[in-house]
mmCIF file of C-alpha atoms in Angstrom:
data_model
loop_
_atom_site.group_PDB
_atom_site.id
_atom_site.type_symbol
_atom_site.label_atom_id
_atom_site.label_comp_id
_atom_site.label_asym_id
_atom_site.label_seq_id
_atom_site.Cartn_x
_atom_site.Cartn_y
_atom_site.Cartn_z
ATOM 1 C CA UNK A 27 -49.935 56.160 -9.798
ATOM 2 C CA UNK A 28 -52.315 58.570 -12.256
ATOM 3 C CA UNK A 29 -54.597 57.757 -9.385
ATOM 4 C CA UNK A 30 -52.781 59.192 -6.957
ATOM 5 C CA UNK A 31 -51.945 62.125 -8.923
ATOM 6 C CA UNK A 32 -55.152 63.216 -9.622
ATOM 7 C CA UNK A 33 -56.049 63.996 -6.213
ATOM 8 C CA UNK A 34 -52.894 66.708 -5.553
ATOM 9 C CA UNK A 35 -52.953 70.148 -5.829
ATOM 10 C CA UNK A 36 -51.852 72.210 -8.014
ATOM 11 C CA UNK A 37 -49.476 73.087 -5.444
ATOM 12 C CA UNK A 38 -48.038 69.218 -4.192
ATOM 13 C CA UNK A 39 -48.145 68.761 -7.941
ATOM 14 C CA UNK A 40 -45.460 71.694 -8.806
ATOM 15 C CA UNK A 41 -43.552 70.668 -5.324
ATOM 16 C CA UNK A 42 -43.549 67.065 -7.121
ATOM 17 C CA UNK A 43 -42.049 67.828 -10.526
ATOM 18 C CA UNK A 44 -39.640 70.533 -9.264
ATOM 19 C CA UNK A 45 -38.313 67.850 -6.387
ATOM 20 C CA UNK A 46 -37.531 65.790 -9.005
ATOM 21 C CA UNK A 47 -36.264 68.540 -11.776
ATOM 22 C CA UNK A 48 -33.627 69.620 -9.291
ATOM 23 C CA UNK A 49 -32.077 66.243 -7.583
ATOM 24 C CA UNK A 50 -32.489 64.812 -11.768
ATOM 25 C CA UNK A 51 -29.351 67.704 -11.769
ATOM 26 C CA UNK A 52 -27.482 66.757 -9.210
ATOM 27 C CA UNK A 53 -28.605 68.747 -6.324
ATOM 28 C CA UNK A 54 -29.128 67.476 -2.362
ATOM 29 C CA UNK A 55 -32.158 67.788 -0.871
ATOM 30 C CA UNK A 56 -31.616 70.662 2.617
ATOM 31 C CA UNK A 57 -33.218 69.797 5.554
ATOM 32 C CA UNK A 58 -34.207 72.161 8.217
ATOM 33 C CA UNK A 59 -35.769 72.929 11.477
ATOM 34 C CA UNK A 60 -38.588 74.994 11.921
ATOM 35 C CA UNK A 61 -37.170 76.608 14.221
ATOM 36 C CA UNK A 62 -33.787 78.856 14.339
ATOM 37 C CA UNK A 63 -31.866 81.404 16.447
ATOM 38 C CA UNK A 64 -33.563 84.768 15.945
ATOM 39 C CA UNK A 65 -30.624 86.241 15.396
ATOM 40 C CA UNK A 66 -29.685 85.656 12.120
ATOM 41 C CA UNK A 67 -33.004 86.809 10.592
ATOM 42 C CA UNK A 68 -32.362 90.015 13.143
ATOM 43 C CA UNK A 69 -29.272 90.668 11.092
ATOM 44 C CA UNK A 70 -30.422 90.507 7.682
ATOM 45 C CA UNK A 71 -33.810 91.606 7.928
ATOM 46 C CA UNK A 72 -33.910 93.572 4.583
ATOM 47 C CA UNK A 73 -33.022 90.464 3.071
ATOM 48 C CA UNK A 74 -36.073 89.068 4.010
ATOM 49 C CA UNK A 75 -39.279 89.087 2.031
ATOM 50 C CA UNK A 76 -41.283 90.606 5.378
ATOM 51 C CA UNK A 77 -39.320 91.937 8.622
ATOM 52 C CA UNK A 78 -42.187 90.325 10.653
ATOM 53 C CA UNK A 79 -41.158 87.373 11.987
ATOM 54 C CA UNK A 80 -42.482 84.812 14.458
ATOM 55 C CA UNK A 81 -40.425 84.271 17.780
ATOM 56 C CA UNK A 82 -40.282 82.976 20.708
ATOM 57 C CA UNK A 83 -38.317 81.969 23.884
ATOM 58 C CA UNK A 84 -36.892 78.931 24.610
ATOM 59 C CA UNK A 85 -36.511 76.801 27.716
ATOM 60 C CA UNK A 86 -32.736 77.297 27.773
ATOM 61 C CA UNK A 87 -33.540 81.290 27.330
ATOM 62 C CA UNK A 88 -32.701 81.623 23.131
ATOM 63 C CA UNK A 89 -34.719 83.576 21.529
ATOM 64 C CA UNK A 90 -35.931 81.375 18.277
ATOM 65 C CA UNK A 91 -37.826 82.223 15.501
ATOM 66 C CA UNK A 92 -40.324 80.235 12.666
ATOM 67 C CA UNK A 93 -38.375 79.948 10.010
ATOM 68 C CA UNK A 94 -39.313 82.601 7.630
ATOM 69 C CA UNK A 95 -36.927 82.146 4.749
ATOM 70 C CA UNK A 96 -34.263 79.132 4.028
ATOM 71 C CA UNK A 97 -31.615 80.712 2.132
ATOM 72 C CA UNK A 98 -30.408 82.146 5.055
ATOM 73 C CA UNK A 99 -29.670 79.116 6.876
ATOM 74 C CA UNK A 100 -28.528 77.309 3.793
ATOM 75 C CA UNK A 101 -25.479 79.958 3.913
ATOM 76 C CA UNK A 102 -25.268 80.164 7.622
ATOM 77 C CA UNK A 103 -24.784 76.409 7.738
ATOM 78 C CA UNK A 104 -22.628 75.791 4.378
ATOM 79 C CA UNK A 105 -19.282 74.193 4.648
ATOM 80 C CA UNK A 106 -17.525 75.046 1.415
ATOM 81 C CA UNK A 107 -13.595 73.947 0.804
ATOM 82 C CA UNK A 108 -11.676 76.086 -1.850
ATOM 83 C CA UNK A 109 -12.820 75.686 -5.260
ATOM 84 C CA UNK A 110 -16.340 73.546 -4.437
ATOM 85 C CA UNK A 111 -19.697 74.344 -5.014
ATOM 86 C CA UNK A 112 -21.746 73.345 -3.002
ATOM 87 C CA UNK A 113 -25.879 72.194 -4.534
ATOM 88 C CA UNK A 114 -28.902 72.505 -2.417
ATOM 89 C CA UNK A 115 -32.523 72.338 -3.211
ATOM 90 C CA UNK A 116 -35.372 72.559 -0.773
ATOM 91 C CA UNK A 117 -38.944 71.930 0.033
ATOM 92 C CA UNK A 118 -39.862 73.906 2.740
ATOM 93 C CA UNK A 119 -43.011 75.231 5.032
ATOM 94 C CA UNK A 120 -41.739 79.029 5.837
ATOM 95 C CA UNK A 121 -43.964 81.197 8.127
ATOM 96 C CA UNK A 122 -44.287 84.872 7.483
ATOM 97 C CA UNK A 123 -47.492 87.539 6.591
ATOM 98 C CA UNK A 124 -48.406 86.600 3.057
ATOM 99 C CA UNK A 125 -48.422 88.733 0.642
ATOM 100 C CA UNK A 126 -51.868 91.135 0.100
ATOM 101 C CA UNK A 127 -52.618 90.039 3.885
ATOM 102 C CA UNK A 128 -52.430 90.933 7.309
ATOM 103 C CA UNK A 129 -51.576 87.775 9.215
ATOM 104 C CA UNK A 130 -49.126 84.619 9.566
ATOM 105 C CA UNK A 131 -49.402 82.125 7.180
ATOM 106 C CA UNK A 132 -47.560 78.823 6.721
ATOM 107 C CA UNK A 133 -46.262 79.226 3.121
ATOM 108 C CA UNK A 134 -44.899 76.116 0.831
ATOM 109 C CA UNK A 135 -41.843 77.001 -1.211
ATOM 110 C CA UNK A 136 -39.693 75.022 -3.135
ATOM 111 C CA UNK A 137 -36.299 76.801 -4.901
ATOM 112 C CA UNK A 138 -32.290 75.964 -5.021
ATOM 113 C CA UNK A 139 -29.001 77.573 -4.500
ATOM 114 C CA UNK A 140 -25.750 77.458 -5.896
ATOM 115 C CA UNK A 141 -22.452 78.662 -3.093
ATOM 116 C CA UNK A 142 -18.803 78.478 -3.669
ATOM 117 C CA UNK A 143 -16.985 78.706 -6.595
ATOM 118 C CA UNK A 144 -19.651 79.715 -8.527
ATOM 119 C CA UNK A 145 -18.820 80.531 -12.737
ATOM 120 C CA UNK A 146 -20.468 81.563 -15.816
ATOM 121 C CA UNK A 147 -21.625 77.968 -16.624
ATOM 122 C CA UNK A 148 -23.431 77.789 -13.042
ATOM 123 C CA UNK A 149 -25.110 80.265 -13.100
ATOM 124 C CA UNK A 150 -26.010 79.615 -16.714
ATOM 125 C CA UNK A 151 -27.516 76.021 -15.555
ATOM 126 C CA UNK A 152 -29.188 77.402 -12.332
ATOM 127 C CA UNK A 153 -30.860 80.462 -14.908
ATOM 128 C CA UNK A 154 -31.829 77.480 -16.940
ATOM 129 C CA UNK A 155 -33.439 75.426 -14.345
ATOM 130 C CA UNK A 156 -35.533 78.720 -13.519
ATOM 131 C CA UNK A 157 -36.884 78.786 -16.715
ATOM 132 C CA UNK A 158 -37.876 74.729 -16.683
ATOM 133 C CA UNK A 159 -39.363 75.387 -13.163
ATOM 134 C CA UNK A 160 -41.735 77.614 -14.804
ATOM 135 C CA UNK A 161 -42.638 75.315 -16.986
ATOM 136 C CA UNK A 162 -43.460 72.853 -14.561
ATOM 137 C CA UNK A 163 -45.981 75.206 -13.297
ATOM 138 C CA UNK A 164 -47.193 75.986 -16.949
ATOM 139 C CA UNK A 165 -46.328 76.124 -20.621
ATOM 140 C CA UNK A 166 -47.034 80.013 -21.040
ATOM 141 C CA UNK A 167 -44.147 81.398 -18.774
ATOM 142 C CA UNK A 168 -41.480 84.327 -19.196
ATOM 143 C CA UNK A 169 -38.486 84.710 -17.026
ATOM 144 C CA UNK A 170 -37.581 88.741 -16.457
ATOM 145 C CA UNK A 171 -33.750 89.591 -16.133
ATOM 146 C CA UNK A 172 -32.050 92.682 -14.709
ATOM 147 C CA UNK A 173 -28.767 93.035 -14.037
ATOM 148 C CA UNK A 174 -28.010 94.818 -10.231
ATOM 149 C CA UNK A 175 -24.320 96.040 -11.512
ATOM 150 C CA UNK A 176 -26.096 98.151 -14.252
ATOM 151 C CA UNK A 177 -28.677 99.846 -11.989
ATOM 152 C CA UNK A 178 -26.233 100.555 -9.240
ATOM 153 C CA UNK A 179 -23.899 102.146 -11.862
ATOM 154 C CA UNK A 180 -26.215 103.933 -13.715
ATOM 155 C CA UNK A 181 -27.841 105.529 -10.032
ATOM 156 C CA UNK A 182 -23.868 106.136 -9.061
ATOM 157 C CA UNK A 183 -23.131 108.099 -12.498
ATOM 158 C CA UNK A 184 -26.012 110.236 -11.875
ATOM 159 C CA UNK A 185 -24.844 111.378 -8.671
ATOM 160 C CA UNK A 186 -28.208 110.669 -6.789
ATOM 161 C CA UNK A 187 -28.316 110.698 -2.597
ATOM 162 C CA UNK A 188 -28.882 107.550 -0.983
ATOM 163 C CA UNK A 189 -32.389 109.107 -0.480
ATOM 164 C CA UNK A 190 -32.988 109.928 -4.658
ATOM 165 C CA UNK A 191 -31.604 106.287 -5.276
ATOM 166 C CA UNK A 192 -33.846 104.744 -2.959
ATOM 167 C CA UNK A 193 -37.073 106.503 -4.716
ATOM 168 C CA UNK A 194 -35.756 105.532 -8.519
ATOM 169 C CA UNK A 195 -35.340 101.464 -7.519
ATOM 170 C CA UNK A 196 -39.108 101.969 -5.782
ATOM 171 C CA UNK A 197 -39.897 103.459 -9.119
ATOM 172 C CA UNK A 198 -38.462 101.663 -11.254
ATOM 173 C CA UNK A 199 -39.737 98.377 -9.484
ATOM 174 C CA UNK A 200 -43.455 99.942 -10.382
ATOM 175 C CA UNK A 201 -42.277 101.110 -14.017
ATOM 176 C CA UNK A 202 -42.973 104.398 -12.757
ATOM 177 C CA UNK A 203 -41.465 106.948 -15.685
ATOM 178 C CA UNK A 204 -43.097 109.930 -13.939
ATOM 179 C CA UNK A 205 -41.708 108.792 -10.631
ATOM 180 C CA UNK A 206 -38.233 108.833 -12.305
ATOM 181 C CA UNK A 207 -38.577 112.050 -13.955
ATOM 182 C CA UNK A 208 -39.855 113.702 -10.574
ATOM 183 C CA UNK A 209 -36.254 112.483 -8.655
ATOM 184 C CA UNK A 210 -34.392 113.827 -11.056
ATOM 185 C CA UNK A 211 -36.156 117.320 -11.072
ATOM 186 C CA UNK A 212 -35.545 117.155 -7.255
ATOM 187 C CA UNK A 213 -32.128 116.191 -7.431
ATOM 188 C CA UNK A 214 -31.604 118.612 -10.308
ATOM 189 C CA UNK A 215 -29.949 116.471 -12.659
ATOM 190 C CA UNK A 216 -29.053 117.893 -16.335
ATOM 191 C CA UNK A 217 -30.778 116.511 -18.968
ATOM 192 C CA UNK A 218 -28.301 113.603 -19.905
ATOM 193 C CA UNK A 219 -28.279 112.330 -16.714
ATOM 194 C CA UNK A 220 -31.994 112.406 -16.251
ATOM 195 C CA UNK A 221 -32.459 110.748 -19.674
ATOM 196 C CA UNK A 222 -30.564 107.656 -18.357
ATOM 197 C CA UNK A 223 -32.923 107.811 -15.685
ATOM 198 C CA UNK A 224 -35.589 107.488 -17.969
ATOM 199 C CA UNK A 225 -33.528 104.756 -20.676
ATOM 200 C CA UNK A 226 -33.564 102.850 -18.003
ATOM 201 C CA UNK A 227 -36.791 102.246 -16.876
ATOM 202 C CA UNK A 228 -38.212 101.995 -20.538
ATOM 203 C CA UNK A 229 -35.972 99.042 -21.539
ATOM 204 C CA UNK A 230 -37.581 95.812 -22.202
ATOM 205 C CA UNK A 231 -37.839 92.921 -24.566
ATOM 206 C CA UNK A 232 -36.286 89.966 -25.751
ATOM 207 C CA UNK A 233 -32.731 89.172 -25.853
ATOM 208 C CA UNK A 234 -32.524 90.503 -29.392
ATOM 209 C CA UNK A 235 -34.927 93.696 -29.252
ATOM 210 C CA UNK A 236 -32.634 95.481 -26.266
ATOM 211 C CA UNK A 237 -29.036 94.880 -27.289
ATOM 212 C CA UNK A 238 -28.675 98.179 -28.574
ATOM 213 C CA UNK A 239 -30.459 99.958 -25.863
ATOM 214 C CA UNK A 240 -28.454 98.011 -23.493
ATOM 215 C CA UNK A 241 -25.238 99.942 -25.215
ATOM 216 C CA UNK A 242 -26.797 102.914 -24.436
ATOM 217 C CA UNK A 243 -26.391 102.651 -20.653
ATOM 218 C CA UNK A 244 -22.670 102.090 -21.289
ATOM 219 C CA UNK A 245 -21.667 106.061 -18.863
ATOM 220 C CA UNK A 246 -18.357 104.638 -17.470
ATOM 221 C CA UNK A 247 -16.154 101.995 -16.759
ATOM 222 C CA UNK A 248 -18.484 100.418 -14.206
ATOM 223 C CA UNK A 249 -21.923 100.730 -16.273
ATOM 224 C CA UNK A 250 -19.504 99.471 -19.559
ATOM 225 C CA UNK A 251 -18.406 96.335 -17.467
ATOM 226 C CA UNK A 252 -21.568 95.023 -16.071
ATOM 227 C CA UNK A 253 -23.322 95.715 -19.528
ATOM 228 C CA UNK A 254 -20.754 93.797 -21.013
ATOM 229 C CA UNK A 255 -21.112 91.008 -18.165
ATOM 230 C CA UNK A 256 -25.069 91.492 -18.684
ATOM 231 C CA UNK A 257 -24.447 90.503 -22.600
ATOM 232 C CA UNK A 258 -22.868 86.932 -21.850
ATOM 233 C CA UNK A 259 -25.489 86.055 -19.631
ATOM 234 C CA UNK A 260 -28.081 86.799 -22.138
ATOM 235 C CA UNK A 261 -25.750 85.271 -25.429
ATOM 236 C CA UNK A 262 -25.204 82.160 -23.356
ATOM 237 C CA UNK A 263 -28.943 82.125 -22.677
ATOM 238 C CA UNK A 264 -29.395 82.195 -26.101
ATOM 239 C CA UNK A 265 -26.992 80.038 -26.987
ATOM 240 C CA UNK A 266 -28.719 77.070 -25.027
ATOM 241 C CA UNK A 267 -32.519 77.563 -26.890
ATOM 242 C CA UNK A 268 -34.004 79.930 -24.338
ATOM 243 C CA UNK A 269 -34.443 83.347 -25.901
ATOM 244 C CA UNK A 270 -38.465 82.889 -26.282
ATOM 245 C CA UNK A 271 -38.635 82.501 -22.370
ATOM 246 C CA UNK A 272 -36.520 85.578 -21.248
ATOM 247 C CA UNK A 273 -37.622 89.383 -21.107
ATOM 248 C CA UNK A 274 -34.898 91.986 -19.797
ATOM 249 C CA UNK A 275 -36.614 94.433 -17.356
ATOM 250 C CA UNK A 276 -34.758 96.728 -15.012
ATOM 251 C CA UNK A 277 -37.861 97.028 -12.795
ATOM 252 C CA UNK A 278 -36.776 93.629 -11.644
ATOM 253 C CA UNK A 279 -34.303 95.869 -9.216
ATOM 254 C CA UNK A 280 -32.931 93.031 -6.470
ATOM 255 C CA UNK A 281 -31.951 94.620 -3.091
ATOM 256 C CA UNK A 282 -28.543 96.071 -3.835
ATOM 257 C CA UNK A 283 -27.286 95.949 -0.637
ATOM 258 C CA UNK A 284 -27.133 91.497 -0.672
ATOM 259 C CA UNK A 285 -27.199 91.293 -4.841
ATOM 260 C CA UNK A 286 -24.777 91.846 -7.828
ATOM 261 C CA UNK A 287 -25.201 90.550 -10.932
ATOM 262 C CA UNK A 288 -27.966 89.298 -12.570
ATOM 263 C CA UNK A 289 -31.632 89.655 -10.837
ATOM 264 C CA UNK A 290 -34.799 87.675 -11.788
ATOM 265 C CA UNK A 291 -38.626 86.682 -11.569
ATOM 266 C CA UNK A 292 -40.373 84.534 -13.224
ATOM 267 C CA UNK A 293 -44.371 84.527 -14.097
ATOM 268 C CA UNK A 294 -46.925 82.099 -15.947
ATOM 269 C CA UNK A 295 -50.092 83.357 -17.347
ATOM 270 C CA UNK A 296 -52.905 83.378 -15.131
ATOM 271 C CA UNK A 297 -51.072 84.398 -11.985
ATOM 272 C CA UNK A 298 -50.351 88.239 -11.619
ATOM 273 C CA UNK A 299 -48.034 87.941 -9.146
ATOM 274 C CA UNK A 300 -44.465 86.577 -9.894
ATOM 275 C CA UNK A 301 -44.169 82.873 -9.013
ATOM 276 C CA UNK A 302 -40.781 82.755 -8.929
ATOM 277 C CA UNK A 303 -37.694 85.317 -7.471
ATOM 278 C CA UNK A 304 -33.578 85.047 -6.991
ATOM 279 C CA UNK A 305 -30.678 86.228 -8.249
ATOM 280 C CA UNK A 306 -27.085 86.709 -7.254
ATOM 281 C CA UNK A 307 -26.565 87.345 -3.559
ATOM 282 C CA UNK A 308 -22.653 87.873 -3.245
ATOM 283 C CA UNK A 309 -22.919 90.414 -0.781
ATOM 284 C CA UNK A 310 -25.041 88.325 1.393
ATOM 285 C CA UNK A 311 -22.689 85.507 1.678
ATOM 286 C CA UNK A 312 -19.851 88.183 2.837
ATOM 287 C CA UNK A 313 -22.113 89.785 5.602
ATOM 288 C CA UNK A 314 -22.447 86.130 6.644
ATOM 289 C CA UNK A 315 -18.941 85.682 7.085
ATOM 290 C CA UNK A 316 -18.851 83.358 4.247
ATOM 291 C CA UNK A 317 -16.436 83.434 1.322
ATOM 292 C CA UNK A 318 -17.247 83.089 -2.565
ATOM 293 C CA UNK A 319 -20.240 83.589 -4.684
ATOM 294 C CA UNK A 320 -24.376 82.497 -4.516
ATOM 295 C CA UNK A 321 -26.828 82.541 -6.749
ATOM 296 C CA UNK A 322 -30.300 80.784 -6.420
ATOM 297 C CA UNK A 323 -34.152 81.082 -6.727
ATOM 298 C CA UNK A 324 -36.970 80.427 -4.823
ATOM 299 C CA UNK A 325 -40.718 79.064 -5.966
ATOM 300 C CA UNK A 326 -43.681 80.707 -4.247
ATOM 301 C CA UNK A 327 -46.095 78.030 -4.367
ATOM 302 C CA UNK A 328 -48.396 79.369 -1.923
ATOM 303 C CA UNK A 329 -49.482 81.441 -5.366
ATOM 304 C CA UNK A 330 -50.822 78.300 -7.126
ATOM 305 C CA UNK A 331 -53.826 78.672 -5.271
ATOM 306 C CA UNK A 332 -54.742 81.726 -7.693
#
């Protein structure tokens, strides 16, 4: 057996341990095809980590396509009664332009997802199982947390266009302060408004260090309810031994448009890149047709190779 482990990857190795990390807590192993209809990638492209996507025509005249993501199909073909969750994990070749690159690459990824009836204590236990899939990669990990509701509300009490929102999220997402400060001269916001701009892109820490900073974002009833939502995440975070592992970071931004609530990456030392990416995706499952809540996470471990 030690034999045979010697000789995997780093990759296979990860793919290993997180296989059995996930079905250890109850969650089925997904199967899928390579191949699926086009059009539901077609629909959700911003979803997707690349609009590029491999298709192709087949001999009954559907147009396929490569599978580029999973979670997708995981939702497209989930059954869910009233009050069930439903568990999946994955292990999955996914086909899309890597990232830093200009061509197709076949990409291993590993990652779970939580649909249905989905509370406070799942999403607790699939935040959790984030952080231990990090440290199946490696020891030295951190696991960044934003919160979707907070940046939405915070963009929405500043009164930004749709164009001025779209240039804070691409500068927050780059920790851009002069980026931030530059919208809000264009927009012409006052100088409370453009100093929650700014609040918010200078917040990070631990669980601990932000709390009051996290008060400060509290503008109106929206901004006060998803702080307050925030909080519990991070106290029952706390609460089960994790607080070392977590950062709050509102650069992690999510694509508002498919997420609400809570937003996260995860990175080990060594790797610049995060390793790890999911959140909430509420909004996705309704554009799918689908009723309840998601949350889930994928594992890029096409990075390993760094």
């Amino acid at each position: 057996m030690n034999n045979w482990l010697a000789v995997l990857s780093r990759e296979e190795k990860a793919a290993f341990s997180l296989r059995a990390l996930y079905a250890e807590n109850g969650y089925e192993k997904y199967r899928m095809s390579k191949f699926e209809e086009y059009d539901v990638y077609a629909r959700n492209k911003d979803f997707l980590v690349s609009e590029n996507v491999i298709t192709f025509t087949d001999l009954d005249g559907r147009l396929l396509a490569m599978k580029p993501d999973v979670t997708l199909s995981i939702i497209k073909n989930a059954r869910l009664g009233v009050g069930e969750v439903m568990k999946v994990y994955y292990h999955e070749n996914v086909y899309r332009v890597a990232k830093g690159t200009r061509s197709y690459q076949e990409i291993m990824q590993a990652g779970l997802e939580c649909l249905g009836a989905v509370d406070g204590t799942t999403l607790l236990e699939v935040l959790s199982l984030a952080v231990q899939s990090l440290d199946c990669i490696s020891e030295s990990n951190v696991l960044e947390l934003s919160h979707t509701g907070i940046v939405g509300g915070i963009l929405n009490a500043c009164a930004l266009s749709d164009e001025g929102k779209k240039t804070v999220v691409e500068a927050l997402a780059r920790k851009d302060l002069s980026g931030i400060r530059a919208v809000a001269a264009q927009e012409g916001l006052d100088e409370g408004k453009a100093s929650l701009l700014e609040k918010l892109s200078t917040i990070y820490g631990g669980i601990d260090d932000v709390e009051g900073a996290l008060d400060g974002l509290c503008v109106d009833d929206v901004t006060t309810s998803a702080v307050a939502d925030f909080k519990g995440v991070l106290n029952g975070l706390k609460a089960l031994g994790l607080s070392d592992k977590i950062r709050v970071d509102f650069s992690v931004a999510g694509n508002r448009k498919y997420y609400s609530g809570v937003a996260f990456q995860g990175y080990v030392e060594g790797i610049p890149t995060g390793v790890l990416s999911g959140g909430q995706y509420d909004g996705l499952m309704g554009s799918m047709g689908k009723k309840g809540k998601a949350i889930g996470f994928a594992v890029y471990l096409d990075e390993l190779r760094r």
